[in-house]
mmCIF file of C-alpha atoms in Angstrom:
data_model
loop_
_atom_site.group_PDB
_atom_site.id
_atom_site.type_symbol
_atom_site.label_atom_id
_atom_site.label_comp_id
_atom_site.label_asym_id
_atom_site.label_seq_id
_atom_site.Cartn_x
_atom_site.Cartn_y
_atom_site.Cartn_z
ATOM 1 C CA UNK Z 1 -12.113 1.038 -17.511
ATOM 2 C CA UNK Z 2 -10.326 3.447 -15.075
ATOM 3 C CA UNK Z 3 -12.293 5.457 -12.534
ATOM 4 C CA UNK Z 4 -10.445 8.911 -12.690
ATOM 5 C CA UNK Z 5 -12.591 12.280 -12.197
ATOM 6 C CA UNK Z 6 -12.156 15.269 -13.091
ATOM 7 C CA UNK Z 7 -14.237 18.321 -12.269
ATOM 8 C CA UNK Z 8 -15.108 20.892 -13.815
ATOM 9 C CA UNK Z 9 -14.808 19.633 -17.514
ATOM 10 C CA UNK Z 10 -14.841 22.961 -18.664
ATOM 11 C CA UNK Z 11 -14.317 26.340 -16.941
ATOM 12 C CA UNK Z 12 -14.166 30.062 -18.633
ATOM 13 C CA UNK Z 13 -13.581 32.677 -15.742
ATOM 14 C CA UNK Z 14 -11.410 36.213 -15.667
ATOM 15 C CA UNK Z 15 -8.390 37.158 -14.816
ATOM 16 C CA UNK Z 16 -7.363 37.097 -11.201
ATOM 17 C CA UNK Z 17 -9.686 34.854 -9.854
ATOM 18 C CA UNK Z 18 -9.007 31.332 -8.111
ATOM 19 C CA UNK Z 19 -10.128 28.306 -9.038
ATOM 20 C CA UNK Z 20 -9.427 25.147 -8.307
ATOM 21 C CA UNK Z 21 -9.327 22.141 -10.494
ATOM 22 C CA UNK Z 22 -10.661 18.688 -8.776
ATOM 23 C CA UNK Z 23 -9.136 15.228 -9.667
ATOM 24 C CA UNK Z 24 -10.522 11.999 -7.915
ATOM 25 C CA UNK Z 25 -9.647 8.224 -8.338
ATOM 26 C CA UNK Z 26 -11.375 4.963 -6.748
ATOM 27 C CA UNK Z 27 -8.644 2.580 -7.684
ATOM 28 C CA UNK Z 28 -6.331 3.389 -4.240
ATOM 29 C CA UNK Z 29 -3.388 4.332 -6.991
ATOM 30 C CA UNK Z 30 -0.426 5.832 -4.800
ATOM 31 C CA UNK Z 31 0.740 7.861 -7.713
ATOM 32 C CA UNK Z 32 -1.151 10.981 -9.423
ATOM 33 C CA UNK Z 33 -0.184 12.941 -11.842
ATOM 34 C CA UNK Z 34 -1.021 17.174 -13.046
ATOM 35 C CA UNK Z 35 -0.436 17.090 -16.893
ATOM 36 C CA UNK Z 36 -0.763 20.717 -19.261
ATOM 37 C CA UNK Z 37 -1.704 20.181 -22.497
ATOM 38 C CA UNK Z 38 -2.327 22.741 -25.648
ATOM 39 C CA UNK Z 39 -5.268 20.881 -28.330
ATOM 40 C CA UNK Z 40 -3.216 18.238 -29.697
ATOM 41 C CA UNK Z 41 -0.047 18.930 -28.795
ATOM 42 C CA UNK Z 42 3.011 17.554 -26.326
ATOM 43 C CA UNK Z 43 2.278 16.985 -22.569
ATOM 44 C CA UNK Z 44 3.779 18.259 -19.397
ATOM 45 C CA UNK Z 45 4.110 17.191 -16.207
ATOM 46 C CA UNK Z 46 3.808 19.838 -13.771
ATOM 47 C CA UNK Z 47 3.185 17.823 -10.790
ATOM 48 C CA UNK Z 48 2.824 14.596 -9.002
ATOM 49 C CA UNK Z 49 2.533 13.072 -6.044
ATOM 50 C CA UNK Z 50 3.840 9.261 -4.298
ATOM 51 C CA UNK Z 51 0.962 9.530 -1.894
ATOM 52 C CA UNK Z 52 -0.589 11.363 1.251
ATOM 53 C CA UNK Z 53 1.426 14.560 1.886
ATOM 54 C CA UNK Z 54 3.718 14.008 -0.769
ATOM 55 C CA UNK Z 55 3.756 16.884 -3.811
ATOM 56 C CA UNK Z 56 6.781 17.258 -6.262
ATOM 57 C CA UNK Z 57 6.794 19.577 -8.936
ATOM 58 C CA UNK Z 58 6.989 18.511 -13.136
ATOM 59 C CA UNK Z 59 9.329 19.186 -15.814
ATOM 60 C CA UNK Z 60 7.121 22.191 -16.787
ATOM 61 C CA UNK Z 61 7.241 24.957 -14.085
ATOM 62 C CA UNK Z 62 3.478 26.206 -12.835
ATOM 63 C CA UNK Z 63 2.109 28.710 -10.898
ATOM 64 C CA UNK Z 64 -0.479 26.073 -9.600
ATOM 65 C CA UNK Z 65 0.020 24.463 -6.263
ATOM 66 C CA UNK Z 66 -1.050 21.106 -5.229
ATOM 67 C CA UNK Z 67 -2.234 19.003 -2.128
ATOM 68 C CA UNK Z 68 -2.419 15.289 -1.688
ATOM 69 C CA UNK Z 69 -4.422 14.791 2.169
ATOM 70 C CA UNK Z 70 -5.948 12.151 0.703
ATOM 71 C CA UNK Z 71 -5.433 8.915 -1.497
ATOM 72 C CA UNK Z 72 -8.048 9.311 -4.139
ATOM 73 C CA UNK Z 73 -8.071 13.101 -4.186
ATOM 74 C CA UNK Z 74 -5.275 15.216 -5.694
ATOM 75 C CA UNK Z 75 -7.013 19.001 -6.371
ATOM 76 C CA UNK Z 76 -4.935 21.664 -8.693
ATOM 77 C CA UNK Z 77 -5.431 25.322 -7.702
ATOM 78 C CA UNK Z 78 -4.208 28.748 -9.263
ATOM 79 C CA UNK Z 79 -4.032 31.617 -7.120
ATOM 80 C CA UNK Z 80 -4.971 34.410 -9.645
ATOM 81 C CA UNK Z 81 -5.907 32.982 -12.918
ATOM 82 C CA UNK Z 82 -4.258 34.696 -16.138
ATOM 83 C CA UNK Z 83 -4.275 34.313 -20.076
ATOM 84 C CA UNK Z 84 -1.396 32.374 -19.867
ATOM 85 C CA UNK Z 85 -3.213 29.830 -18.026
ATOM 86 C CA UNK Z 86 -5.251 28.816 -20.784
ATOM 87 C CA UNK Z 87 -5.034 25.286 -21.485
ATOM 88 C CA UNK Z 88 -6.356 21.766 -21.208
ATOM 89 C CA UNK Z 89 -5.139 20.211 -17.771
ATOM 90 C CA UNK Z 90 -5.114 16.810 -17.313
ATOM 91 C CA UNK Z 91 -4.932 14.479 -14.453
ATOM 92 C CA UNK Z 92 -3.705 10.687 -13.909
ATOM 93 C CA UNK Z 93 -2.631 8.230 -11.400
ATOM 94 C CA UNK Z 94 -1.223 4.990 -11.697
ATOM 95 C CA UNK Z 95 -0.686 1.760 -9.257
ATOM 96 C CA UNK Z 96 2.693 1.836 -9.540
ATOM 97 C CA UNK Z 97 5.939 3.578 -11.683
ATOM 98 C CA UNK Z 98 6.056 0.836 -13.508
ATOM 99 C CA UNK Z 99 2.056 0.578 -14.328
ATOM 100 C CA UNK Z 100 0.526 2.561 -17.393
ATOM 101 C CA UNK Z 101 -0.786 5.662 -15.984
ATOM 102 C CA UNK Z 102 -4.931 6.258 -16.430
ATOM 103 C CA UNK Z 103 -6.427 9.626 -17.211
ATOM 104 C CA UNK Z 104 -8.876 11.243 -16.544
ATOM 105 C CA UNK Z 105 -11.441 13.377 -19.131
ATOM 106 C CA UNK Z 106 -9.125 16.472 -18.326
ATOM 107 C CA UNK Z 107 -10.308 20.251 -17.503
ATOM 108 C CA UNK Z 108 -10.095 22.585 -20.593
ATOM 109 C CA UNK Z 109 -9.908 26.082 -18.531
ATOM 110 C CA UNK Z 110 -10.203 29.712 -20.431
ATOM 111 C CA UNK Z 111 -9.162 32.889 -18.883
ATOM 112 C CA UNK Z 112 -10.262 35.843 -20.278
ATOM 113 C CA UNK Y 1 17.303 16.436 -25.837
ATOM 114 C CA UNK Y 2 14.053 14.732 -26.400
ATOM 115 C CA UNK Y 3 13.287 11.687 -24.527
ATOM 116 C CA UNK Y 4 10.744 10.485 -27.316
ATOM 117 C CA UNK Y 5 10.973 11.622 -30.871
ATOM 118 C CA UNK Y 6 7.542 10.982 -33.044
ATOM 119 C CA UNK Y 7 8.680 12.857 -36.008
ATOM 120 C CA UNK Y 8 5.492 12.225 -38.174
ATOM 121 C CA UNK Y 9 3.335 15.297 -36.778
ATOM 122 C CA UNK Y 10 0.498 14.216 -39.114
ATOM 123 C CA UNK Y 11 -0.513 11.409 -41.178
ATOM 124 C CA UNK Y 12 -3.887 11.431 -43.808
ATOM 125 C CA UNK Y 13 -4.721 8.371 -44.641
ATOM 126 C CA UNK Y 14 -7.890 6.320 -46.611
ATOM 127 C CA UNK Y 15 -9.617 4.034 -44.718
ATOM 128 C CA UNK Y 16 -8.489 0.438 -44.860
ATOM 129 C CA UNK Y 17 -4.913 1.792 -45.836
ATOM 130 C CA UNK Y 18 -2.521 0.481 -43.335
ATOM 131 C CA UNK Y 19 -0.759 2.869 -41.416
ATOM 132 C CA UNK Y 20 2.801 2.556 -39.046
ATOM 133 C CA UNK Y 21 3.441 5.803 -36.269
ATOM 134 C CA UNK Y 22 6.842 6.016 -35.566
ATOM 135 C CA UNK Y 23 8.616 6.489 -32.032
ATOM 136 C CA UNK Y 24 11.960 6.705 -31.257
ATOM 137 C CA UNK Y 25 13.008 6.874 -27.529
ATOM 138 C CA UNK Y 26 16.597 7.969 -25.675
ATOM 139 C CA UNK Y 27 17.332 6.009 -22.494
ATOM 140 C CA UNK Y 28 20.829 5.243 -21.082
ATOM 141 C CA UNK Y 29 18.981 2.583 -18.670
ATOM 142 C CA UNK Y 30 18.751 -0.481 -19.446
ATOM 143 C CA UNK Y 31 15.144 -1.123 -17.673
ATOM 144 C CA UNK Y 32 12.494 1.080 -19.014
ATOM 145 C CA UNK Y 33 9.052 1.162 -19.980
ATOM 146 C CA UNK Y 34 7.199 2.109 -23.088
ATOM 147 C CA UNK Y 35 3.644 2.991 -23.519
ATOM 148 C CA UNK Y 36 1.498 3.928 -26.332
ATOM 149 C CA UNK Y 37 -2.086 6.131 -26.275
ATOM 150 C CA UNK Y 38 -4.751 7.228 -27.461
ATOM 151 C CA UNK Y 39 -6.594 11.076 -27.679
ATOM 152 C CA UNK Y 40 -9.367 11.278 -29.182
ATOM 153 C CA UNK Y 41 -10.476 14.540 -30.275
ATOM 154 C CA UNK Y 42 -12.936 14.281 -27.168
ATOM 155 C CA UNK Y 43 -9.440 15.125 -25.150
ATOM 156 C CA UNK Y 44 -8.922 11.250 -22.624
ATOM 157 C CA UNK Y 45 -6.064 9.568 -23.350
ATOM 158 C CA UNK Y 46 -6.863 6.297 -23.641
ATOM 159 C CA UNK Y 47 -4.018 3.574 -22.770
ATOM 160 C CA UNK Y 48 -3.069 1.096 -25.662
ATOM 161 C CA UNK Y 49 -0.035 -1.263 -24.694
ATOM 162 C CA UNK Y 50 2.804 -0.795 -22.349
ATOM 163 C CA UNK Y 51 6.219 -2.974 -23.241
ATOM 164 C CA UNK Y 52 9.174 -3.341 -20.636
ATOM 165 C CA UNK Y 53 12.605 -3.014 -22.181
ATOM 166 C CA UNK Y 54 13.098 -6.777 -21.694
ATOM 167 C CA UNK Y 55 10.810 -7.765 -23.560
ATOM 168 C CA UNK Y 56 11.219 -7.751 -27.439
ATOM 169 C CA UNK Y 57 8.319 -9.730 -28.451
ATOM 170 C CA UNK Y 58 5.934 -7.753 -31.059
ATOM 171 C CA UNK Y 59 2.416 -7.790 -30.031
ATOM 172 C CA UNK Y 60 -0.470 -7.993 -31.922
ATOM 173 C CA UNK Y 61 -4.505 -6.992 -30.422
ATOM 174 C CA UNK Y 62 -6.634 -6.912 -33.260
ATOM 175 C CA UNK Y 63 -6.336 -4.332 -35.882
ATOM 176 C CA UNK Y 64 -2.851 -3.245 -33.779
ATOM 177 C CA UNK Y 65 0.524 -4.173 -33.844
ATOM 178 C CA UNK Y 66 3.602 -3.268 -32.164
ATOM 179 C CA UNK Y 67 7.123 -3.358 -32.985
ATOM 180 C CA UNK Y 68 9.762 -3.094 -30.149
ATOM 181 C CA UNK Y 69 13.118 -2.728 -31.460
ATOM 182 C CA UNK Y 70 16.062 -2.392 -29.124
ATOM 183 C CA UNK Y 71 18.610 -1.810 -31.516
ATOM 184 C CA UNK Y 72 17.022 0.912 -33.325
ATOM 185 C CA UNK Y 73 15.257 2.101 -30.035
ATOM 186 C CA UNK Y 74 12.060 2.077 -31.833
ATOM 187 C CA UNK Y 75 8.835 1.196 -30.445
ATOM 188 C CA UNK Y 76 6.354 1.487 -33.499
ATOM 189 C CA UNK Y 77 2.812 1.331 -34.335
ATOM 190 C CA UNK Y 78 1.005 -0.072 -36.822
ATOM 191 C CA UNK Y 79 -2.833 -0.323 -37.824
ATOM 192 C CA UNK Y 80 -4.352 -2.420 -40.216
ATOM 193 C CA UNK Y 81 -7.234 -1.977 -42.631
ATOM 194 C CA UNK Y 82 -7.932 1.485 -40.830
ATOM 195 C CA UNK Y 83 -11.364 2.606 -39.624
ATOM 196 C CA UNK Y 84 -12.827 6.469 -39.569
ATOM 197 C CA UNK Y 85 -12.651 5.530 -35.803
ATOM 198 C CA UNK Y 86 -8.991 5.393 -35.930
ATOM 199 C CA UNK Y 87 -8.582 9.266 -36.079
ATOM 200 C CA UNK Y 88 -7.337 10.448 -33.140
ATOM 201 C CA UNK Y 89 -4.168 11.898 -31.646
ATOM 202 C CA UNK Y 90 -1.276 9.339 -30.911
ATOM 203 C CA UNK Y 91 1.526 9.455 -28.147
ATOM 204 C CA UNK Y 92 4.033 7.587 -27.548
ATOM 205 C CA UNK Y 93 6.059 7.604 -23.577
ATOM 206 C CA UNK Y 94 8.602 6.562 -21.633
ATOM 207 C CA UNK Y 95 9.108 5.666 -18.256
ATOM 208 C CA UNK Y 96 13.243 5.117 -16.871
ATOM 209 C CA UNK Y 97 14.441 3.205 -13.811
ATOM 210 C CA UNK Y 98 16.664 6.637 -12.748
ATOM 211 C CA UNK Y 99 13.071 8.331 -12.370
ATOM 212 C CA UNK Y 100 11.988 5.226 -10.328
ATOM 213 C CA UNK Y 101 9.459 5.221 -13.023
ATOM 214 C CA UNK Y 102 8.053 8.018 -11.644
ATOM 215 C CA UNK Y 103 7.524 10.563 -14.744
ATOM 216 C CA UNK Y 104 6.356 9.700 -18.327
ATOM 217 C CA UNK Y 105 7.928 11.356 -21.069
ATOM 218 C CA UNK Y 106 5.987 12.082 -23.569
ATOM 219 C CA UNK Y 107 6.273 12.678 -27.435
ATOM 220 C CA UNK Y 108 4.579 15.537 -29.286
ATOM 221 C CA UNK Y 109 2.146 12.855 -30.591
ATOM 222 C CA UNK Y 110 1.246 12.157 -34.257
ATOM 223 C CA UNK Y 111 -2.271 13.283 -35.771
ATOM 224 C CA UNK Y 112 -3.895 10.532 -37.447
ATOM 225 C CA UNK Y 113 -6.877 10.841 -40.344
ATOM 226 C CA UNK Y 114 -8.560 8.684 -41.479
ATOM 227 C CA UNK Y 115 -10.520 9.417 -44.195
ATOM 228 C CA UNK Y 116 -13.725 7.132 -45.385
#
Protein backbone atom coordinates (compact mmCIF):
# COMPACT_ATOMS: atom_id res chain seq x y z
CA UNK A 1 0.00 0.00 0.00
CA UNK A 2 1.52 3.44 -0.88
CA UNK A 3 2.05 6.07 1.80
CA UNK A 4 0.98 9.33 -0.11
CA UNK A 5 -0.86 12.26 1.95
CA UNK A 6 -2.81 14.59 1.12
CA UNK A 7 -4.21 17.39 3.24
CA UNK A 8 -6.94 18.90 3.41
CA UNK A 9 -9.33 16.21 1.84
CA UNK A 10 -11.79 18.67 1.34
CA UNK A 11 -11.72 22.50 1.35
CA UNK A 12 -14.75 25.10 0.46
CA UNK A 13 -13.35 28.76 0.86
CA UNK A 14 -14.16 32.23 -1.26
CA UNK A 15 -12.87 33.85 -3.80
CA UNK A 16 -9.51 35.50 -3.46
CA UNK A 17 -8.17 33.78 -0.73
CA UNK A 18 -4.91 31.49 -0.61
CA UNK A 19 -4.68 28.24 0.21
CA UNK A 20 -2.41 25.83 -0.06
CA UNK A 21 -2.82 22.22 -0.84
CA UNK A 22 -0.29 19.71 1.15
CA UNK A 23 1.06 16.44 -0.47
CA UNK A 24 3.50 14.14 1.57
CA UNK A 25 5.15 10.71 0.74
CA UNK A 26 7.36 8.27 3.04
CA UNK A 27 8.58 6.10 0.24
CA UNK A 28 11.84 8.63 -0.70
CA UNK A 29 10.13 8.66 -4.47
CA UNK A 30 12.26 11.34 -6.50
CA UNK A 31 9.32 12.04 -8.71
CA UNK A 32 5.86 13.83 -7.67
CA UNK A 33 3.30 14.65 -9.51
CA UNK A 34 0.11 17.79 -9.32
CA UNK A 35 -2.83 16.12 -11.24
CA UNK A 36 -6.54 18.28 -11.92
CA UNK A 37 -9.29 16.28 -12.19
CA UNK A 38 -13.26 17.10 -12.83
CA UNK A 39 -15.62 13.89 -10.99
CA UNK A 40 -14.86 11.22 -13.30
CA UNK A 41 -13.36 12.65 -15.95
CA UNK A 42 -9.68 12.90 -17.87
CA UNK A 43 -6.56 13.93 -15.81
CA UNK A 44 -4.01 16.64 -16.12
CA UNK A 45 -0.78 17.12 -15.24
CA UNK A 46 -0.07 20.49 -14.18
CA UNK A 47 3.09 19.91 -12.45
CA UNK A 48 5.91 17.76 -11.36
CA UNK A 49 8.95 17.65 -9.97
CA UNK A 50 12.55 15.18 -10.42
CA UNK A 51 13.45 16.09 -6.88
CA UNK A 52 14.70 18.88 -4.37
CA UNK A 53 14.45 22.27 -6.14
CA UNK A 54 13.28 20.93 -9.21
CA UNK A 55 9.47 22.18 -10.44
CA UNK A 56 8.30 21.85 -14.16
CA UNK A 57 5.04 22.75 -15.22
CA UNK A 58 2.12 20.01 -16.87
CA UNK A 59 0.39 19.76 -20.04
CA UNK A 60 -2.51 21.72 -18.44
CA UNK A 61 -1.49 25.37 -17.68
CA UNK A 62 -2.29 26.53 -13.76
CA UNK A 63 -2.28 29.42 -11.88
CA UNK A 64 -0.89 27.29 -8.91
CA UNK A 65 2.76 27.37 -8.11
CA UNK A 66 4.78 24.68 -6.62
CA UNK A 67 7.89 24.00 -4.33
CA UNK A 68 9.88 20.86 -3.86
CA UNK A 69 12.61 21.82 -0.59
CA UNK A 70 12.09 18.63 0.40
CA UNK A 71 11.91 14.86 -0.76
CA UNK A 72 8.67 13.72 0.72
CA UNK A 73 6.90 17.07 0.59
CA UNK A 74 5.64 18.67 -2.64
CA UNK A 75 2.78 21.52 -1.40
CA UNK A 76 0.36 23.16 -4.27
CA UNK A 77 -0.65 26.78 -3.58
CA UNK A 78 -3.07 29.32 -5.40
CA UNK A 79 -2.54 32.83 -4.90
CA UNK A 80 -6.21 34.10 -5.03
CA UNK A 81 -8.58 31.28 -5.29
CA UNK A 82 -11.46 31.63 -8.04
CA UNK A 83 -14.55 29.58 -9.43
CA UNK A 84 -12.53 28.32 -11.97
CA UNK A 85 -10.47 26.61 -9.52
CA UNK A 86 -12.97 24.24 -8.58
CA UNK A 87 -11.88 20.82 -8.90
CA UNK A 88 -10.50 17.63 -7.44
CA UNK A 89 -6.55 17.90 -7.29
CA UNK A 90 -4.62 15.07 -7.02
CA UNK A 91 -1.15 14.26 -6.08
CA UNK A 92 1.43 11.28 -6.89
CA UNK A 93 4.98 10.32 -6.90
CA UNK A 94 6.67 7.49 -8.21
CA UNK A 95 10.33 5.75 -7.71
CA UNK A 96 11.20 6.14 -10.97
CA UNK A 97 9.73 7.19 -14.83
CA UNK A 98 9.50 3.97 -15.49
CA UNK A 99 7.60 2.86 -12.05
CA UNK A 100 3.65 3.09 -11.80
CA UNK A 101 2.97 6.29 -10.18
CA UNK A 102 0.94 6.08 -6.50
CA UNK A 103 -1.73 8.54 -5.50
CA UNK A 104 -2.73 9.94 -3.04
CA UNK A 105 -6.70 10.38 -1.65
CA UNK A 106 -6.66 13.79 -3.64
CA UNK A 107 -8.08 17.36 -2.37
CA UNK A 108 -11.62 18.13 -3.77
CA UNK A 109 -11.44 22.16 -3.33
CA UNK A 110 -14.75 24.53 -3.86
CA UNK A 111 -14.56 28.18 -4.39
CA UNK A 112 -17.42 30.06 -3.97
CA UNK B 1 -3.96 14.02 -30.98
CA UNK B 2 -4.75 11.82 -28.09
CA UNK B 3 -2.08 9.82 -26.59
CA UNK B 4 -4.70 7.20 -25.18
CA UNK B 5 -8.07 6.70 -26.71
CA UNK B 6 -10.73 4.73 -24.27
CA UNK B 7 -13.64 5.27 -26.46
CA UNK B 8 -16.22 3.34 -24.25
CA UNK B 9 -17.18 6.39 -21.85
CA UNK B 10 -19.57 4.04 -20.00
CA UNK B 11 -20.35 0.51 -19.70
CA UNK B 12 -23.66 -1.06 -17.50
CA UNK B 13 -23.24 -4.26 -16.91
CA UNK B 14 -25.01 -7.37 -14.59
CA UNK B 15 -22.99 -8.81 -12.22
CA UNK B 16 -21.10 -11.93 -13.19
CA UNK B 17 -21.32 -10.67 -16.93
CA UNK B 18 -17.86 -10.43 -18.21
CA UNK B 19 -16.76 -7.24 -19.25
CA UNK B 20 -13.46 -6.01 -21.70
CA UNK B 21 -12.42 -1.83 -21.42
CA UNK B 22 -10.80 -0.88 -24.35
CA UNK B 23 -7.50 1.31 -24.75
CA UNK B 24 -5.83 2.28 -27.59
CA UNK B 25 -2.48 4.19 -27.24
CA UNK B 26 -0.23 6.45 -29.96
CA UNK B 27 3.53 6.18 -29.43
CA UNK B 28 6.22 6.58 -32.15
CA UNK B 29 8.79 5.01 -29.47
CA UNK B 30 9.46 1.91 -29.42
CA UNK B 31 10.00 1.63 -25.40
CA UNK B 32 7.01 2.66 -23.49
CA UNK B 33 5.02 1.85 -20.63
CA UNK B 34 1.40 1.10 -20.05
CA UNK B 35 -0.55 1.23 -16.92
CA UNK B 36 -4.02 0.56 -15.97
CA UNK B 37 -6.17 2.07 -12.68
CA UNK B 38 -8.55 2.17 -10.67
CA UNK B 39 -11.09 5.26 -9.16
CA UNK B 40 -13.35 4.42 -7.13
CA UNK B 41 -16.11 6.71 -6.60
CA UNK B 42 -14.25 7.50 -3.18
CA UNK B 43 -11.79 9.59 -5.75
CA UNK B 44 -7.77 7.30 -5.18
CA UNK B 45 -6.65 5.87 -8.05
CA UNK B 46 -5.68 2.72 -7.29
CA UNK B 47 -2.77 1.05 -9.53
CA UNK B 48 -3.72 -2.28 -11.37
CA UNK B 49 -0.83 -3.56 -13.76
CA UNK B 50 1.85 -1.75 -15.58
CA UNK B 51 3.24 -3.62 -19.01
CA UNK B 52 6.55 -2.43 -20.82
CA UNK B 53 6.28 -2.35 -24.58
CA UNK B 54 8.55 -5.43 -24.73
CA UNK B 55 6.69 -7.42 -23.23
CA UNK B 56 3.62 -9.04 -25.01
CA UNK B 57 2.70 -11.63 -22.60
CA UNK B 58 -1.15 -11.31 -21.38
CA UNK B 59 -1.46 -11.37 -17.73
CA UNK B 60 -3.90 -12.75 -15.71
CA UNK B 61 -4.47 -11.75 -11.45
CA UNK B 62 -7.57 -13.19 -10.48
CA UNK B 63 -10.80 -11.99 -11.80
CA UNK B 64 -8.39 -9.65 -14.33
CA UNK B 65 -6.89 -10.05 -17.47
CA UNK B 66 -4.87 -8.11 -19.77
CA UNK B 67 -4.33 -8.08 -23.34
CA UNK B 68 -1.22 -6.26 -24.79
CA UNK B 69 -1.34 -6.06 -28.41
CA UNK B 70 1.43 -4.35 -30.32
CA UNK B 71 0.04 -4.53 -33.58
CA UNK B 72 -3.22 -3.10 -32.85
CA UNK B 73 -1.63 -0.85 -30.06
CA UNK B 74 -4.18 -2.08 -27.73
CA UNK B 75 -3.72 -2.69 -24.19
CA UNK B 76 -7.20 -4.09 -22.98
CA UNK B 77 -9.01 -5.06 -19.98
CA UNK B 78 -11.04 -7.63 -19.14
CA UNK B 79 -13.04 -8.80 -15.91
CA UNK B 80 -14.58 -11.91 -15.28
CA UNK B 81 -17.74 -12.94 -13.47
CA UNK B 82 -18.06 -9.17 -12.30
CA UNK B 83 -18.72 -8.10 -8.71
CA UNK B 84 -20.92 -4.83 -7.46
CA UNK B 85 -17.32 -4.01 -6.24
CA UNK B 86 -16.14 -3.70 -9.69
CA UNK B 87 -17.88 -0.26 -10.27
CA UNK B 88 -15.56 2.23 -10.41
CA UNK B 89 -13.92 4.60 -12.88
CA UNK B 90 -11.18 3.02 -15.22
CA UNK B 91 -8.01 4.70 -16.84
CA UNK B 92 -5.83 3.62 -18.90
CA UNK B 93 -1.88 5.63 -19.36
CA UNK B 94 1.05 5.89 -21.00
CA UNK B 95 4.42 6.62 -20.22
CA UNK B 96 7.20 7.28 -23.56
CA UNK B 97 11.00 7.07 -23.51
CA UNK B 98 11.07 10.88 -25.32
CA UNK B 99 9.41 12.08 -21.90
CA UNK B 100 12.14 10.06 -20.04
CA UNK B 101 9.06 8.54 -18.65
CA UNK B 102 8.46 11.45 -16.95
CA UNK B 103 4.57 12.30 -17.66
CA UNK B 104 1.61 9.82 -17.83
CA UNK B 105 -0.88 10.31 -20.34
CA UNK B 106 -3.92 9.62 -19.45
CA UNK B 107 -7.29 8.51 -21.13
CA UNK B 108 -10.68 10.03 -20.32
CA UNK B 109 -11.36 6.75 -18.42
CA UNK B 110 -14.38 4.41 -18.88
CA UNK B 111 -17.32 4.29 -16.18
CA UNK B 112 -18.00 0.90 -15.17
CA UNK B 113 -21.54 -0.48 -13.45
CA UNK B 114 -22.06 -3.12 -12.21
CA UNK B 115 -25.30 -3.91 -11.38
CA UNK B 116 -26.32 -6.89 -8.74
Amino acid sequence: EADIYQTPRYLVIGTGKKITLECSQTMGHDKMYWYQQDPGMELHLIHYSYGVNSTEKGDLSSESTVSRIRTEHFPLTLESARPSHTSQYLCASSELGTSEQYFGPGTRLTVT
Amino acid sequence: AQKVTQAQTEISVVEKEDVTLDCVYETRDTTYYLFWYKQPPSGELVFLIRRNSFDEQNEISGRYSWNFQKSTSSFNFTITASQVVDSAVYFCALSEARDNFNKFYFGSGTKLNVKP
